[in-house]
mmCIF file with all atom_site columns, C-alpha atoms in Angstrom:
data_model
loop_
_atom_site.group_PDB
_atom_site.id
_atom_site.type_symbol
_atom_site.label_atom_id
_atom_site.label_alt_id
_atom_site.label_comp_id
_atom_site.label_asym_id
_atom_site.label_entity_id
_atom_site.label_seq_id
_atom_site.pdbx_PDB_ins_code
_atom_site.Cartn_x
_atom_site.Cartn_y
_atom_site.Cartn_z
_atom_site.occupancy
_atom_site.B_iso_or_equiv
_atom_site.pdbx_formal_charge
_atom_site.auth_seq_id
_atom_site.auth_comp_id
_atom_site.auth_asym_id
_atom_site.auth_atom_id
_atom_site.pdbx_PDB_model_num
ATOM 1   C CA . UNK A 1 1   ? 59.827  -75.413 -37.863 1.00 74.00 ? 918  UNK A CA 1
ATOM 2   C CA . UNK A 1 2   ? 61.108  -74.191 -40.994 1.00 85.00 ? 919  UNK A CA 1
ATOM 3   C CA . UNK A 1 3   ? 64.535  -75.263 -42.318 1.00 93.00 ? 920  UNK A CA 1
ATOM 4   C CA . UNK A 1 4   ? 67.268  -72.760 -43.929 1.00 95.00 ? 921  UNK A CA 1
ATOM 5   C CA . UNK A 1 5   ? 69.434  -73.103 -46.708 1.00 97.00 ? 922  UNK A CA 1
ATOM 6   C CA . UNK A 1 6   ? 72.813  -73.617 -45.070 1.00 97.00 ? 923  UNK A CA 1
ATOM 7   C CA . UNK A 1 7   ? 74.642  -71.642 -47.866 1.00 96.00 ? 924  UNK A CA 1
ATOM 8   C CA . UNK A 1 8   ? 72.163  -68.692 -46.836 1.00 96.00 ? 925  UNK A CA 1
ATOM 9   C CA . UNK A 1 9   ? 72.808  -68.877 -43.059 1.00 97.00 ? 926  UNK A CA 1
ATOM 10  C CA . UNK A 1 10  ? 76.354  -69.437 -43.527 1.00 97.00 ? 927  UNK A CA 1
ATOM 11  C CA . UNK A 1 11  ? 76.656  -66.173 -45.751 1.00 96.00 ? 928  UNK A CA 1
ATOM 12  C CA . UNK A 1 12  ? 74.041  -63.884 -43.903 1.00 96.00 ? 929  UNK A CA 1
ATOM 13  C CA . UNK A 1 13  ? 74.651  -64.685 -40.288 1.00 96.00 ? 930  UNK A CA 1
ATOM 14  C CA . UNK A 1 14  ? 78.131  -66.678 -39.886 1.00 97.00 ? 931  UNK A CA 1
ATOM 15  C CA . UNK A 1 15  ? 80.422  -68.948 -41.665 1.00 96.00 ? 932  UNK A CA 1
ATOM 16  C CA . UNK A 1 16  ? 79.735  -72.565 -40.538 1.00 96.00 ? 933  UNK A CA 1
ATOM 17  C CA . UNK A 1 17  ? 76.716  -71.443 -38.087 1.00 97.00 ? 934  UNK A CA 1
ATOM 18  C CA . UNK A 1 18  ? 74.436  -73.979 -40.599 1.00 97.00 ? 935  UNK A CA 1
ATOM 19  C CA . UNK A 1 19  ? 76.832  -76.944 -39.218 1.00 97.00 ? 936  UNK A CA 1
ATOM 20  C CA . UNK A 1 20  ? 77.635  -75.655 -35.581 1.00 98.00 ? 937  UNK A CA 1
ATOM 21  C CA . UNK A 1 21  ? 76.587  -78.355 -32.906 1.00 97.00 ? 938  UNK A CA 1
ATOM 22  C CA . UNK A 1 22  ? 79.281  -78.957 -30.236 1.00 97.00 ? 939  UNK A CA 1
ATOM 23  C CA . UNK A 1 23  ? 81.834  -77.052 -28.698 1.00 98.00 ? 940  UNK A CA 1
ATOM 24  C CA . UNK A 1 24  ? 84.368  -78.314 -25.880 1.00 98.00 ? 941  UNK A CA 1
ATOM 25  C CA . UNK A 1 25  ? 85.621  -75.150 -24.075 1.00 98.00 ? 942  UNK A CA 1
ATOM 26  C CA . UNK A 1 26  ? 87.340  -75.294 -20.742 1.00 98.00 ? 943  UNK A CA 1
ATOM 27  C CA . UNK A 1 27  ? 86.183  -74.387 -17.646 1.00 97.00 ? 944  UNK A CA 1
ATOM 28  C CA . UNK A 1 28  ? 88.577  -72.198 -15.775 1.00 97.00 ? 945  UNK A CA 1
ATOM 29  C CA . UNK A 1 29  ? 86.955  -71.228 -12.995 1.00 93.00 ? 946  UNK A CA 1
ATOM 30  C CA . UNK A 1 30  ? 88.698  -71.813 -9.704  1.00 91.00 ? 947  UNK A CA 1
ATOM 31  C CA . UNK A 1 31  ? 91.860  -71.957 -11.455 1.00 95.00 ? 948  UNK A CA 1
ATOM 32  C CA . UNK A 1 32  ? 92.596  -68.146 -10.694 1.00 95.00 ? 949  UNK A CA 1
ATOM 33  C CA . UNK A 1 33  ? 90.378  -67.559 -7.114  1.00 94.00 ? 950  UNK A CA 1
ATOM 34  C CA . UNK A 1 34  ? 91.807  -63.929 -6.941  1.00 93.00 ? 951  UNK A CA 1
ATOM 35  C CA . UNK A 1 35  ? 90.862  -63.122 -10.505 1.00 94.00 ? 952  UNK A CA 1
ATOM 36  C CA . UNK A 1 36  ? 87.869  -60.676 -9.263  1.00 93.00 ? 953  UNK A CA 1
ATOM 37  C CA . UNK A 1 37  ? 90.309  -59.035 -6.787  1.00 91.00 ? 954  UNK A CA 1
ATOM 38  C CA . UNK A 1 38  ? 93.504  -58.492 -8.314  1.00 93.00 ? 955  UNK A CA 1
ATOM 39  C CA . UNK A 1 39  ? 92.982  -54.776 -8.688  1.00 93.00 ? 956  UNK A CA 1
ATOM 40  C CA . UNK A 1 40  ? 91.893  -54.546 -5.254  1.00 92.00 ? 957  UNK A CA 1
ATOM 41  C CA . UNK A 1 41  ? 94.553  -56.764 -4.056  1.00 90.00 ? 958  UNK A CA 1
ATOM 42  C CA . UNK A 1 42  ? 97.214  -54.619 -6.154  1.00 87.00 ? 959  UNK A CA 1
ATOM 43  C CA . UNK A 1 43  ? 95.917  -51.366 -4.083  1.00 89.00 ? 960  UNK A CA 1
ATOM 44  C CA . UNK A 1 44  ? 95.945  -52.918 -0.833  1.00 88.00 ? 961  UNK A CA 1
ATOM 45  C CA . UNK A 1 45  ? 99.454  -54.305 -1.300  1.00 82.00 ? 962  UNK A CA 1
ATOM 46  C CA . UNK A 1 46  ? 100.751 -50.738 -2.963  1.00 78.00 ? 963  UNK A CA 1
ATOM 47  C CA . UNK A 1 47  ? 99.427  -48.651 -0.063  1.00 82.00 ? 964  UNK A CA 1
ATOM 48  C CA . UNK A 1 48  ? 100.619 -51.139 2.788   1.00 79.00 ? 965  UNK A CA 1
ATOM 49  C CA . UNK A 1 49  ? 103.629 -52.838 1.622   1.00 76.00 ? 966  UNK A CA 1
ATOM 50  C CA . UNK A 1 50  ? 105.331 -51.907 -1.544  1.00 76.00 ? 967  UNK A CA 1
ATOM 51  C CA . UNK A 1 51  ? 103.893 -49.814 -4.616  1.00 78.00 ? 968  UNK A CA 1
ATOM 52  C CA . UNK A 1 52  ? 104.852 -49.665 -8.143  1.00 82.00 ? 969  UNK A CA 1
ATOM 53  C CA . UNK A 1 53  ? 106.566 -46.334 -9.390  1.00 80.00 ? 970  UNK A CA 1
ATOM 54  C CA . UNK A 1 54  ? 104.683 -43.948 -11.391 1.00 83.00 ? 971  UNK A CA 1
ATOM 55  C CA . UNK A 1 55  ? 104.236 -44.902 -15.144 1.00 88.00 ? 972  UNK A CA 1
ATOM 56  C CA . UNK A 1 56  ? 104.770 -48.440 -14.287 1.00 87.00 ? 973  UNK A CA 1
ATOM 57  C CA . UNK A 1 57  ? 101.686 -48.023 -12.017 1.00 87.00 ? 974  UNK A CA 1
ATOM 58  C CA . UNK A 1 58  ? 99.377  -46.867 -14.655 1.00 93.00 ? 975  UNK A CA 1
ATOM 59  C CA . UNK A 1 59  ? 100.207 -49.779 -17.279 1.00 94.00 ? 976  UNK A CA 1
ATOM 60  C CA . UNK A 1 60  ? 100.219 -52.702 -14.590 1.00 93.00 ? 977  UNK A CA 1
ATOM 61  C CA . UNK A 1 61  ? 96.988  -51.350 -13.339 1.00 94.00 ? 978  UNK A CA 1
ATOM 62  C CA . UNK A 1 62  ? 95.576  -51.375 -17.093 1.00 96.00 ? 979  UNK A CA 1
ATOM 63  C CA . UNK A 1 63  ? 96.872  -54.937 -17.404 1.00 97.00 ? 980  UNK A CA 1
ATOM 64  C CA . UNK A 1 64  ? 95.456  -56.394 -14.219 1.00 96.00 ? 981  UNK A CA 1
ATOM 65  C CA . UNK A 1 65  ? 91.867  -54.358 -15.491 1.00 97.00 ? 982  UNK A CA 1
ATOM 66  C CA . UNK A 1 66  ? 92.177  -56.429 -18.569 1.00 97.00 ? 983  UNK A CA 1
ATOM 67  C CA . UNK A 1 67  ? 93.079  -59.823 -17.251 1.00 97.00 ? 984  UNK A CA 1
ATOM 68  C CA . UNK A 1 68  ? 90.513  -59.853 -14.632 1.00 97.00 ? 985  UNK A CA 1
ATOM 69  C CA . UNK A 1 69  ? 87.789  -58.892 -17.191 1.00 97.00 ? 986  UNK A CA 1
ATOM 70  C CA . UNK A 1 70  ? 88.780  -60.949 -19.944 1.00 98.00 ? 987  UNK A CA 1
ATOM 71  C CA . UNK A 1 71  ? 88.955  -64.165 -17.161 1.00 98.00 ? 988  UNK A CA 1
ATOM 72  C CA . UNK A 1 72  ? 85.399  -63.268 -16.399 1.00 97.00 ? 989  UNK A CA 1
ATOM 73  C CA . UNK A 1 73  ? 84.157  -62.346 -20.097 1.00 98.00 ? 990  UNK A CA 1
ATOM 74  C CA . UNK A 1 74  ? 85.624  -65.724 -21.260 1.00 98.00 ? 991  UNK A CA 1
ATOM 75  C CA . UNK A 1 75  ? 83.340  -67.768 -18.724 1.00 98.00 ? 992  UNK A CA 1
ATOM 76  C CA . UNK A 1 76  ? 80.128  -65.708 -19.667 1.00 98.00 ? 993  UNK A CA 1
ATOM 77  C CA . UNK A 1 77  ? 80.791  -66.278 -23.412 1.00 98.00 ? 994  UNK A CA 1
ATOM 78  C CA . UNK A 1 78  ? 81.806  -70.187 -22.465 1.00 98.00 ? 995  UNK A CA 1
ATOM 79  C CA . UNK A 1 79  ? 78.221  -70.451 -20.786 1.00 98.00 ? 996  UNK A CA 1
ATOM 80  C CA . UNK A 1 80  ? 76.502  -68.372 -23.628 1.00 98.00 ? 997  UNK A CA 1
ATOM 81  C CA . UNK A 1 81  ? 77.885  -70.965 -26.038 1.00 98.00 ? 998  UNK A CA 1
ATOM 82  C CA . UNK A 1 82  ? 76.911  -73.875 -24.207 1.00 98.00 ? 999  UNK A CA 1
ATOM 83  C CA . UNK A 1 83  ? 73.353  -72.523 -23.976 1.00 98.00 ? 1000 UNK A CA 1
ATOM 84  C CA . UNK A 1 84  ? 72.904  -71.314 -27.427 1.00 98.00 ? 1001 UNK A CA 1
ATOM 85  C CA . UNK A 1 85  ? 74.015  -74.839 -28.510 1.00 98.00 ? 1002 UNK A CA 1
ATOM 86  C CA . UNK A 1 86  ? 71.605  -76.532 -25.931 1.00 97.00 ? 1003 UNK A CA 1
ATOM 87  C CA . UNK A 1 87  ? 68.376  -77.538 -28.187 1.00 95.00 ? 1004 UNK A CA 1
ATOM 88  C CA . UNK A 1 88  ? 69.842  -75.330 -30.982 1.00 97.00 ? 1005 UNK A CA 1
ATOM 89  C CA . UNK A 1 89  ? 68.570  -76.539 -34.736 1.00 97.00 ? 1006 UNK A CA 1
ATOM 90  C CA . UNK A 1 90  ? 71.538  -75.462 -36.614 1.00 97.00 ? 1007 UNK A CA 1
ATOM 91  C CA . UNK A 1 91  ? 69.375  -75.166 -39.671 1.00 97.00 ? 1008 UNK A CA 1
ATOM 92  C CA . UNK A 1 92  ? 66.951  -72.814 -37.753 1.00 97.00 ? 1009 UNK A CA 1
ATOM 93  C CA . UNK A 1 93  ? 69.582  -71.098 -35.346 1.00 97.00 ? 1010 UNK A CA 1
ATOM 94  C CA . UNK A 1 94  ? 68.585  -69.173 -32.534 1.00 96.00 ? 1011 UNK A CA 1
ATOM 95  C CA . UNK A 1 95  ? 69.934  -65.830 -34.447 1.00 97.00 ? 1012 UNK A CA 1
ATOM 96  C CA . UNK A 1 96  ? 69.561  -63.417 -31.650 1.00 97.00 ? 1013 UNK A CA 1
ATOM 97  C CA . UNK A 1 97  ? 71.629  -65.435 -29.181 1.00 97.00 ? 1014 UNK A CA 1
ATOM 98  C CA . UNK A 1 98  ? 74.357  -66.209 -31.778 1.00 98.00 ? 1015 UNK A CA 1
ATOM 99  C CA . UNK A 1 99  ? 75.150  -62.468 -32.018 1.00 98.00 ? 1016 UNK A CA 1
ATOM 100 C CA . UNK A 1 100 ? 74.667  -61.948 -28.361 1.00 98.00 ? 1017 UNK A CA 1
ATOM 101 C CA . UNK A 1 101 ? 77.103  -64.644 -27.745 1.00 98.00 ? 1018 UNK A CA 1
ATOM 102 C CA . UNK A 1 102 ? 79.938  -63.895 -30.564 1.00 98.00 ? 1019 UNK A CA 1
ATOM 103 C CA . UNK A 1 103 ? 79.681  -60.301 -29.073 1.00 98.00 ? 1020 UNK A CA 1
ATOM 104 C CA . UNK A 1 104 ? 80.912  -61.488 -25.852 1.00 98.00 ? 1021 UNK A CA 1
ATOM 105 C CA . UNK A 1 105 ? 83.715  -63.437 -27.346 1.00 98.00 ? 1022 UNK A CA 1
ATOM 106 C CA . UNK A 1 106 ? 84.600  -60.420 -29.431 1.00 98.00 ? 1023 UNK A CA 1
ATOM 107 C CA . UNK A 1 107 ? 85.006  -58.263 -25.788 1.00 98.00 ? 1024 UNK A CA 1
ATOM 108 C CA . UNK A 1 108 ? 87.076  -60.984 -24.811 1.00 98.00 ? 1025 UNK A CA 1
ATOM 109 C CA . UNK A 1 109 ? 89.316  -60.633 -27.626 1.00 98.00 ? 1026 UNK A CA 1
ATOM 110 C CA . UNK A 1 110 ? 89.685  -57.397 -27.548 1.00 98.00 ? 1027 UNK A CA 1
ATOM 111 C CA . UNK A 1 111 ? 90.577  -57.210 -23.990 1.00 98.00 ? 1028 UNK A CA 1
ATOM 112 C CA . UNK A 1 112 ? 93.353  -59.882 -24.867 1.00 97.00 ? 1029 UNK A CA 1
ATOM 113 C CA . UNK A 1 113 ? 94.891  -57.658 -27.198 1.00 97.00 ? 1030 UNK A CA 1
ATOM 114 C CA . UNK A 1 114 ? 95.132  -54.722 -24.903 1.00 97.00 ? 1031 UNK A CA 1
ATOM 115 C CA . UNK A 1 115 ? 96.295  -57.021 -22.102 1.00 97.00 ? 1032 UNK A CA 1
ATOM 116 C CA . UNK A 1 116 ? 99.377  -58.179 -24.802 1.00 95.00 ? 1033 UNK A CA 1
ATOM 117 C CA . UNK A 1 117 ? 99.974  -54.604 -25.630 1.00 95.00 ? 1034 UNK A CA 1
ATOM 118 C CA . UNK A 1 118 ? 100.428 -53.992 -21.799 1.00 95.00 ? 1035 UNK A CA 1
ATOM 119 C CA . UNK A 1 119 ? 102.571 -56.829 -20.907 1.00 94.00 ? 1036 UNK A CA 1
ATOM 120 C CA . UNK A 1 120 ? 105.046 -55.806 -23.888 1.00 93.00 ? 1037 UNK A CA 1
ATOM 121 C CA . UNK A 1 121 ? 105.676 -52.314 -22.240 1.00 92.00 ? 1038 UNK A CA 1
ATOM 122 C CA . UNK A 1 122 ? 105.712 -53.992 -18.716 1.00 89.00 ? 1039 UNK A CA 1
ATOM 123 C CA . UNK A 1 123 ? 108.348 -56.400 -20.147 1.00 86.00 ? 1040 UNK A CA 1
ATOM 124 C CA . UNK A 1 124 ? 110.784 -54.015 -21.612 1.00 83.00 ? 1041 UNK A CA 1
ATOM 125 C CA . UNK A 1 125 ? 109.357 -54.236 -25.188 1.00 79.00 ? 1042 UNK A CA 1
ATOM 126 C CA . UNK A 1 126 ? 109.835 -58.470 -24.847 1.00 78.00 ? 1043 UNK A CA 1
ATOM 127 C CA . UNK A 1 127 ? 106.253 -59.396 -26.175 1.00 81.00 ? 1044 UNK A CA 1
ATOM 128 C CA . UNK A 1 128 ? 104.518 -62.715 -25.768 1.00 84.00 ? 1045 UNK A CA 1
ATOM 129 C CA . UNK A 1 129 ? 104.878 -63.381 -29.490 1.00 83.00 ? 1046 UNK A CA 1
ATOM 130 C CA . UNK A 1 130 ? 106.903 -61.977 -32.505 1.00 81.00 ? 1047 UNK A CA 1
ATOM 131 C CA . UNK A 1 131 ? 104.638 -60.530 -35.017 1.00 84.00 ? 1048 UNK A CA 1
ATOM 132 C CA . UNK A 1 132 ? 102.933 -62.924 -37.107 1.00 83.00 ? 1049 UNK A CA 1
ATOM 133 C CA . UNK A 1 133 ? 104.732 -65.632 -35.841 1.00 89.00 ? 1050 UNK A CA 1
ATOM 134 C CA . UNK A 1 134 ? 101.604 -68.191 -35.948 1.00 92.00 ? 1051 UNK A CA 1
ATOM 135 C CA . UNK A 1 135 ? 101.561 -68.884 -32.387 1.00 96.00 ? 1052 UNK A CA 1
ATOM 136 C CA . UNK A 1 136 ? 98.684  -68.798 -30.337 1.00 97.00 ? 1053 UNK A CA 1
ATOM 137 C CA . UNK A 1 137 ? 99.011  -65.751 -29.055 1.00 97.00 ? 1054 UNK A CA 1
ATOM 138 C CA . UNK A 1 138 ? 99.867  -64.232 -32.165 1.00 96.00 ? 1055 UNK A CA 1
ATOM 139 C CA . UNK A 1 139 ? 96.743  -65.671 -33.853 1.00 97.00 ? 1056 UNK A CA 1
ATOM 140 C CA . UNK A 1 140 ? 94.225  -64.628 -31.149 1.00 97.00 ? 1057 UNK A CA 1
ATOM 141 C CA . UNK A 1 141 ? 95.558  -60.952 -30.783 1.00 96.00 ? 1058 UNK A CA 1
ATOM 142 C CA . UNK A 1 142 ? 95.026  -60.847 -34.722 1.00 96.00 ? 1059 UNK A CA 1
ATOM 143 C CA . UNK A 1 143 ? 91.603  -62.058 -33.946 1.00 97.00 ? 1060 UNK A CA 1
ATOM 144 C CA . UNK A 1 144 ? 91.130  -59.117 -31.655 1.00 97.00 ? 1061 UNK A CA 1
ATOM 145 C CA . UNK A 1 145 ? 92.417  -56.782 -34.139 1.00 96.00 ? 1062 UNK A CA 1
ATOM 146 C CA . UNK A 1 146 ? 90.084  -57.754 -36.970 1.00 96.00 ? 1063 UNK A CA 1
ATOM 147 C CA . UNK A 1 147 ? 87.263  -57.333 -34.734 1.00 97.00 ? 1064 UNK A CA 1
ATOM 148 C CA . UNK A 1 148 ? 88.432  -53.860 -34.355 1.00 94.00 ? 1065 UNK A CA 1
ATOM 149 C CA . UNK A 1 149 ? 89.426  -52.887 -37.676 1.00 93.00 ? 1066 UNK A CA 1
ATOM 150 C CA . UNK A 1 150 ? 86.200  -54.588 -39.579 1.00 92.00 ? 1067 UNK A CA 1
ATOM 151 C CA . UNK A 1 151 ? 86.562  -51.975 -42.643 1.00 92.00 ? 1068 UNK A CA 1
ATOM 152 C CA . UNK A 1 152 ? 90.309  -52.123 -43.151 1.00 92.00 ? 1069 UNK A CA 1
ATOM 153 C CA . UNK A 1 153 ? 89.866  -56.046 -43.688 1.00 92.00 ? 1070 UNK A CA 1
ATOM 154 C CA . UNK A 1 154 ? 86.975  -55.202 -45.832 1.00 91.00 ? 1071 UNK A CA 1
ATOM 155 C CA . UNK A 1 155 ? 88.816  -52.804 -47.870 1.00 92.00 ? 1072 UNK A CA 1
ATOM 156 C CA . UNK A 1 156 ? 92.004  -55.148 -47.925 1.00 91.00 ? 1073 UNK A CA 1
ATOM 157 C CA . UNK A 1 157 ? 90.165  -58.083 -49.226 1.00 90.00 ? 1074 UNK A CA 1
ATOM 158 C CA . UNK A 1 158 ? 90.739  -59.883 -46.104 1.00 90.00 ? 1075 UNK A CA 1
ATOM 159 C CA . UNK A 1 159 ? 86.968  -60.191 -45.481 1.00 89.00 ? 1076 UNK A CA 1
ATOM 160 C CA . UNK A 1 160 ? 85.443  -61.838 -48.234 1.00 88.00 ? 1077 UNK A CA 1
ATOM 161 C CA . UNK A 1 161 ? 82.116  -61.703 -49.477 1.00 88.00 ? 1078 UNK A CA 1
ATOM 162 C CA . UNK A 1 162 ? 81.039  -64.653 -47.582 1.00 87.00 ? 1079 UNK A CA 1
ATOM 163 C CA . UNK A 1 163 ? 82.075  -63.561 -44.438 1.00 91.00 ? 1080 UNK A CA 1
ATOM 164 C CA . UNK A 1 164 ? 79.310  -61.088 -42.507 1.00 93.00 ? 1081 UNK A CA 1
ATOM 165 C CA . UNK A 1 165 ? 81.028  -60.937 -38.927 1.00 97.00 ? 1082 UNK A CA 1
ATOM 166 C CA . UNK A 1 166 ? 84.838  -60.748 -38.087 1.00 96.00 ? 1083 UNK A CA 1
ATOM 167 C CA . UNK A 1 167 ? 84.671  -63.138 -35.306 1.00 98.00 ? 1084 UNK A CA 1
ATOM 168 C CA . UNK A 1 168 ? 82.735  -66.535 -35.495 1.00 97.00 ? 1085 UNK A CA 1
ATOM 169 C CA . UNK A 1 169 ? 82.759  -69.735 -33.542 1.00 98.00 ? 1086 UNK A CA 1
ATOM 170 C CA . UNK A 1 170 ? 82.533  -73.554 -34.640 1.00 96.00 ? 1087 UNK A CA 1
ATOM 171 C CA . UNK A 1 171 ? 83.402  -76.747 -33.085 1.00 96.00 ? 1088 UNK A CA 1
ATOM 172 C CA . UNK A 1 172 ? 87.265  -75.736 -33.667 1.00 94.00 ? 1089 UNK A CA 1
ATOM 173 C CA . UNK A 1 173 ? 87.216  -72.587 -31.823 1.00 98.00 ? 1090 UNK A CA 1
ATOM 174 C CA . UNK A 1 174 ? 87.524  -68.809 -32.452 1.00 98.00 ? 1091 UNK A CA 1
ATOM 175 C CA . UNK A 1 175 ? 87.736  -67.810 -35.835 1.00 97.00 ? 1092 UNK A CA 1
ATOM 176 C CA . UNK A 1 176 ? 88.411  -64.728 -37.882 1.00 97.00 ? 1093 UNK A CA 1
ATOM 177 C CA . UNK A 1 177 ? 89.510  -64.195 -41.321 1.00 95.00 ? 1094 UNK A CA 1
ATOM 178 C CA . UNK A 1 178 ? 91.740  -66.553 -42.349 1.00 93.00 ? 1095 UNK A CA 1
ATOM 179 C CA . UNK A 1 179 ? 92.510  -67.474 -38.442 1.00 96.00 ? 1096 UNK A CA 1
ATOM 180 C CA . UNK A 1 180 ? 91.368  -69.922 -35.889 1.00 97.00 ? 1097 UNK A CA 1
ATOM 181 C CA . UNK A 1 181 ? 92.343  -70.299 -32.385 1.00 98.00 ? 1098 UNK A CA 1
ATOM 182 C CA . UNK A 1 182 ? 91.235  -73.394 -30.760 1.00 98.00 ? 1099 UNK A CA 1
ATOM 183 C CA . UNK A 1 183 ? 89.370  -73.240 -27.578 1.00 98.00 ? 1100 UNK A CA 1
ATOM 184 C CA . UNK A 1 184 ? 91.934  -75.307 -25.919 1.00 98.00 ? 1101 UNK A CA 1
ATOM 185 C CA . UNK A 1 185 ? 94.686  -72.488 -27.194 1.00 98.00 ? 1102 UNK A CA 1
ATOM 186 C CA . UNK A 1 186 ? 92.495  -69.955 -26.135 1.00 98.00 ? 1103 UNK A CA 1
ATOM 187 C CA . UNK A 1 187 ? 91.934  -71.032 -22.705 1.00 98.00 ? 1104 UNK A CA 1
ATOM 188 C CA . UNK A 1 188 ? 96.056  -71.744 -22.633 1.00 98.00 ? 1105 UNK A CA 1
ATOM 189 C CA . UNK A 1 189 ? 96.873  -68.306 -23.661 1.00 97.00 ? 1106 UNK A CA 1
ATOM 190 C CA . UNK A 1 190 ? 94.108  -66.971 -21.216 1.00 98.00 ? 1107 UNK A CA 1
ATOM 191 C CA . UNK A 1 191 ? 95.908  -69.106 -18.226 1.00 98.00 ? 1108 UNK A CA 1
ATOM 192 C CA . UNK A 1 192 ? 99.308  -67.645 -19.130 1.00 96.00 ? 1109 UNK A CA 1
ATOM 193 C CA . UNK A 1 193 ? 97.927  -63.801 -18.803 1.00 97.00 ? 1110 UNK A CA 1
ATOM 194 C CA . UNK A 1 194 ? 96.471  -64.868 -15.390 1.00 97.00 ? 1111 UNK A CA 1
ATOM 195 C CA . UNK A 1 195 ? 99.545  -66.148 -14.010 1.00 95.00 ? 1112 UNK A CA 1
ATOM 196 C CA . UNK A 1 196 ? 100.959 -62.641 -14.930 1.00 94.00 ? 1113 UNK A CA 1
ATOM 197 C CA . UNK A 1 197 ? 98.721  -61.110 -13.190 1.00 95.00 ? 1114 UNK A CA 1
ATOM 198 C CA . UNK A 1 198 ? 98.752  -63.118 -9.952  1.00 93.00 ? 1115 UNK A CA 1
ATOM 199 C CA . UNK A 1 199 ? 102.452 -61.852 -10.084 1.00 91.00 ? 1116 UNK A CA 1
ATOM 200 C CA . UNK A 1 200 ? 101.703 -58.398 -10.923 1.00 92.00 ? 1117 UNK A CA 1
ATOM 201 C CA . UNK A 1 201 ? 99.164  -57.886 -8.129  1.00 92.00 ? 1118 UNK A CA 1
ATOM 202 C CA . UNK A 1 202 ? 101.690 -57.852 -5.404  1.00 86.00 ? 1119 UNK A CA 1
ATOM 203 C CA . UNK A 1 203 ? 104.893 -55.893 -6.406  1.00 82.00 ? 1120 UNK A CA 1
ATOM 204 C CA . UNK A 1 204 ? 107.213 -57.696 -3.994  1.00 77.00 ? 1121 UNK A CA 1
ATOM 205 C CA . UNK A 1 205 ? 106.262 -60.916 -5.916  1.00 72.00 ? 1122 UNK A CA 1
ATOM 206 C CA . UNK A 1 206 ? 106.755 -59.421 -9.315  1.00 65.00 ? 1123 UNK A CA 1
ATOM 207 C CA . UNK A 1 207 ? 110.705 -60.074 -10.126 1.00 44.00 ? 1124 UNK A CA 1
ATOM 208 C CA . UNK A 1 208 ? 111.135 -57.583 -12.853 1.00 44.00 ? 1125 UNK A CA 1
ATOM 209 C CA . UNK A 1 209 ? 109.769 -54.736 -10.667 1.00 41.00 ? 1126 UNK A CA 1
ATOM 210 C CA . UNK A 1 210 ? 113.019 -53.104 -9.352  1.00 42.00 ? 1127 UNK A CA 1
ATOM 211 C CA . UNK A 1 211 ? 114.256 -53.138 -13.078 1.00 50.00 ? 1128 UNK A CA 1
ATOM 212 C CA . UNK A 1 212 ? 111.507 -51.078 -14.107 1.00 45.00 ? 1129 UNK A CA 1
ATOM 213 C CA . UNK A 1 213 ? 110.290 -51.016 -17.953 1.00 42.00 ? 1130 UNK A CA 1
ATOM 214 C CA . UNK A 1 214 ? 111.676 -48.699 -20.242 1.00 38.00 ? 1131 UNK A CA 1
ATOM 215 C CA . UNK A 1 215 ? 109.107 -46.194 -21.238 1.00 38.00 ? 1132 UNK A CA 1
ATOM 216 C CA . UNK A 1 216 ? 106.020 -47.433 -24.034 1.00 39.00 ? 1133 UNK A CA 1
ATOM 217 C CA . UNK A 1 217 ? 107.281 -50.577 -25.965 1.00 39.00 ? 1134 UNK A CA 1
ATOM 218 C CA . UNK A 1 218 ? 105.946 -50.631 -29.264 1.00 39.00 ? 1135 UNK A CA 1
ATOM 219 C CA . UNK A 1 219 ? 102.874 -52.849 -29.630 1.00 40.00 ? 1136 UNK A CA 1
ATOM 220 C CA . UNK A 1 220 ? 102.655 -56.450 -30.092 1.00 46.00 ? 1137 UNK A CA 1
#
């Protein structure tokens, strides 16, 4: 099989694809068995027990949807990454599979940014992180934002001439322009979001429910 020049691969497909041979990504399946039922559980709890007040209800449902979808997409992206690496030659990479795989990670990152915004509203404007504080939450949020705003990144110079895609993966984790979130950090952040969703699915178990969020906290 032909071998490509690593510089060509890294520039025209994705940074570091020519050396991407391994990835240790946590399997969280089974850790949150109610994940696919969060929205349905919310509905039954709200009808049969206690419901959220209007306005809070819309934001909570949005958070549950995003958390559930992120949990599902994370595992799909994880499996696609494993499948891509299995038998892949980094100097003759499976280009179609690679782009399909990073597209799945992009969906995950966007879901997480939206979940962070919704969480901040629910928490009376107290987000999971302070803007640009360097935390794993902040970095993952920025990755999702860069996926959504590629033209801005190009115009501002955040995207260099060697960056073809706004999100790429390597042995370290998820990467964007100047940002890395390790796989372990990604799993930790997702787990934290899922823990909140477990509480939100039943208003009676959500300690801040009676306080009620102020309307429309700023985006994280």
